[in-house]
PDB file of C-alpha atoms in Angstrom:
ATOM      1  CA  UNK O  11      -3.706 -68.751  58.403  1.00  0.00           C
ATOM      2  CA  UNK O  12      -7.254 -70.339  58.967  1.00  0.00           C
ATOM      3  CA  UNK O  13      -8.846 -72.271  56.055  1.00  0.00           C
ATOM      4  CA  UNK O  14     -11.070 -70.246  54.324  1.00  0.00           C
ATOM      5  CA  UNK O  15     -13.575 -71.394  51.743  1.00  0.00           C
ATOM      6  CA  UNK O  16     -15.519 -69.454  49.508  1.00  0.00           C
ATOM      7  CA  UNK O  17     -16.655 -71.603  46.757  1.00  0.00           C
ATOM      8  CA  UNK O  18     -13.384 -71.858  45.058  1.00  0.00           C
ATOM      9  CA  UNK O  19     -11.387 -74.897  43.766  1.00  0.00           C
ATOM     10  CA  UNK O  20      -8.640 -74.633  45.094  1.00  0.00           C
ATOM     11  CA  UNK O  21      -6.956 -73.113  48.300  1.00  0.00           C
ATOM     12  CA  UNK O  22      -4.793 -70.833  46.701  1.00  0.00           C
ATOM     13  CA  UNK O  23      -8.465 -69.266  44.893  1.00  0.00           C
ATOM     14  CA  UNK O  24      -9.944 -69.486  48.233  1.00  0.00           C
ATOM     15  CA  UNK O  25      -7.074 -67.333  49.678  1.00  0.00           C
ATOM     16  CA  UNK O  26      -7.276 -65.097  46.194  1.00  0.00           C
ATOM     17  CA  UNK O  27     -10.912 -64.046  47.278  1.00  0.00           C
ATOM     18  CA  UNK O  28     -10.104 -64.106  51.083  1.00  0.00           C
ATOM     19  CA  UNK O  29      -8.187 -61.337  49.921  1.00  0.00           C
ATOM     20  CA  UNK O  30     -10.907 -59.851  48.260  1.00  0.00           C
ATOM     21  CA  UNK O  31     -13.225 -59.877  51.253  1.00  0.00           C
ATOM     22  CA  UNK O  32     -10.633 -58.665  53.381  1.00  0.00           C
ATOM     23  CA  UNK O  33      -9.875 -55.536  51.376  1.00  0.00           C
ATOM     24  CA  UNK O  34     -13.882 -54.845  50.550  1.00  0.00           C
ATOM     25  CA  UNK O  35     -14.691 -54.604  54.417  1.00  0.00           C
ATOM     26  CA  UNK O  36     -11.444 -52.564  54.573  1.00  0.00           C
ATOM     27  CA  UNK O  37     -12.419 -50.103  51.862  1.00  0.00           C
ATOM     28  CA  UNK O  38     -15.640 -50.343  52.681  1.00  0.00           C
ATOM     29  CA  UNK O  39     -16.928 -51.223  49.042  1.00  0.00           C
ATOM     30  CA  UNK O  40     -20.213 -52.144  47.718  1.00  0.00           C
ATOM     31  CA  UNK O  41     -21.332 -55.445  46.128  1.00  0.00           C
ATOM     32  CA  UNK O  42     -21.153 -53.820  42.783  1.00  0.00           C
ATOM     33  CA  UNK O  43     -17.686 -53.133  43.113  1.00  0.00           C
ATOM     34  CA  UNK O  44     -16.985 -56.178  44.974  1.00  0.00           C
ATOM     35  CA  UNK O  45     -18.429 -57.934  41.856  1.00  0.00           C
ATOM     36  CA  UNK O  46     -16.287 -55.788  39.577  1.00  0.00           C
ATOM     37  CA  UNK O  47     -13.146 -57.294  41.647  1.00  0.00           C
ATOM     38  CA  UNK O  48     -14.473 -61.034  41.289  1.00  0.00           C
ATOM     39  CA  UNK O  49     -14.717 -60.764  37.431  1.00  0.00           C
ATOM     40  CA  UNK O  50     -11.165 -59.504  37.528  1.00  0.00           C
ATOM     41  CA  UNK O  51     -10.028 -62.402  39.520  1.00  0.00           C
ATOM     42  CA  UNK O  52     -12.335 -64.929  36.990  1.00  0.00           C
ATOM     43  CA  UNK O  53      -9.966 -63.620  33.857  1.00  0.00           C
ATOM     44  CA  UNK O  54      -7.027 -64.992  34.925  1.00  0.00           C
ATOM     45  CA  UNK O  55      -6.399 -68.708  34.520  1.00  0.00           C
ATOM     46  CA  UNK O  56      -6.773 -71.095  37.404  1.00  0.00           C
ATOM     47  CA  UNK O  57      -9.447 -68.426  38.859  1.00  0.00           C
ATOM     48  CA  UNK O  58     -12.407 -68.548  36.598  1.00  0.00           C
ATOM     49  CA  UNK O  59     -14.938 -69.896  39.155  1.00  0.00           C
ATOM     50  CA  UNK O  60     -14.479 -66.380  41.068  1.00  0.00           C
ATOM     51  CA  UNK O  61     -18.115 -65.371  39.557  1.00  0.00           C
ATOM     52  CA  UNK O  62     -19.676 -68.620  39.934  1.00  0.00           C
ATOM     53  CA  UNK O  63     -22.950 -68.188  41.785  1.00  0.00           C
ATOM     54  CA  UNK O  64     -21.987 -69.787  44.475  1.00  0.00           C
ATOM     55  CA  UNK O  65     -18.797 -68.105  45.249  1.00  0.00           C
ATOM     56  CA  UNK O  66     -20.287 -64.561  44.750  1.00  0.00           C
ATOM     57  CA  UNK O  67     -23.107 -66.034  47.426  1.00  0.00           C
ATOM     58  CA  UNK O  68     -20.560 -66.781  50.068  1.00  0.00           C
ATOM     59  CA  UNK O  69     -18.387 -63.407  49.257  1.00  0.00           C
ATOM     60  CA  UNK O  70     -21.771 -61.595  49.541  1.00  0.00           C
ATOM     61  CA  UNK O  71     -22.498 -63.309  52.937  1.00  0.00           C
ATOM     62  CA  UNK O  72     -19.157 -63.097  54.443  1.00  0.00           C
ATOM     63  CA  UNK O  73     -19.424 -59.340  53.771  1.00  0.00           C
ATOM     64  CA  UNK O  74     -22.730 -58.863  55.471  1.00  0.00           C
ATOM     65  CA  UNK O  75     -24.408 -56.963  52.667  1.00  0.00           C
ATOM     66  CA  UNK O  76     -28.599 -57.237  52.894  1.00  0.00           C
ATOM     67  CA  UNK O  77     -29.734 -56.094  50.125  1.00  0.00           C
ATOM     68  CA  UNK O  78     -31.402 -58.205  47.290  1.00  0.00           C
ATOM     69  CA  UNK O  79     -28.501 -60.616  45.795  1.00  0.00           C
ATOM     70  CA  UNK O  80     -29.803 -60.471  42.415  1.00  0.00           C
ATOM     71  CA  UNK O  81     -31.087 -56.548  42.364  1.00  0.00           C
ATOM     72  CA  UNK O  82     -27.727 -55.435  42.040  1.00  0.00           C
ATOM     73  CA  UNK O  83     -25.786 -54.305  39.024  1.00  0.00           C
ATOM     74  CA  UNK O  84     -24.070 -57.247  37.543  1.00  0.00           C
ATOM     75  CA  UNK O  85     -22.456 -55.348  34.832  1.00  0.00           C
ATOM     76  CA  UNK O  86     -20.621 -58.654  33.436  1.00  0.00           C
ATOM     77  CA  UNK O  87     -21.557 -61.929  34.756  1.00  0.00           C
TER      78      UNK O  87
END
């Protein structure tokens, strides 16, 4: 598989939110839900940078959305 990077510390959290972007564009979700999934991810162990700023910017870019970043719902970061 290619190298991703999304922010994360480590490849196997890159790959964790690879996954993540892969199923969003799949299911066709929106950033609030995508957000939802990334504070999932940032309770378990190993994964808690999954809502840092950064890795929500690169998640949000990789999915294409254009609306305003910091408009949206961010119901618990």
């Amino acid at each position: 598989m290619t190298k991703v990077d999304y922010g994360m510390f480590t490849d196997a959290g890159n790959e964790m939110i690879h996954g993540i972007v892969v199923g969003a564009r799949y299911k066709n979700l929106n950033w609030r839900e995508v957000q939802d999934m990334l504070y999932t991810v940032s309770q378990i162990d190993g994964y808690r940078e999954s809502t840092d700023t950064v890795v929500r910017e690169m998640v949000y870019d990789a999915l294409g959305f254009d609306t305003d970043f910091y408009e949206i719902g961010r119901a618990h970061v």
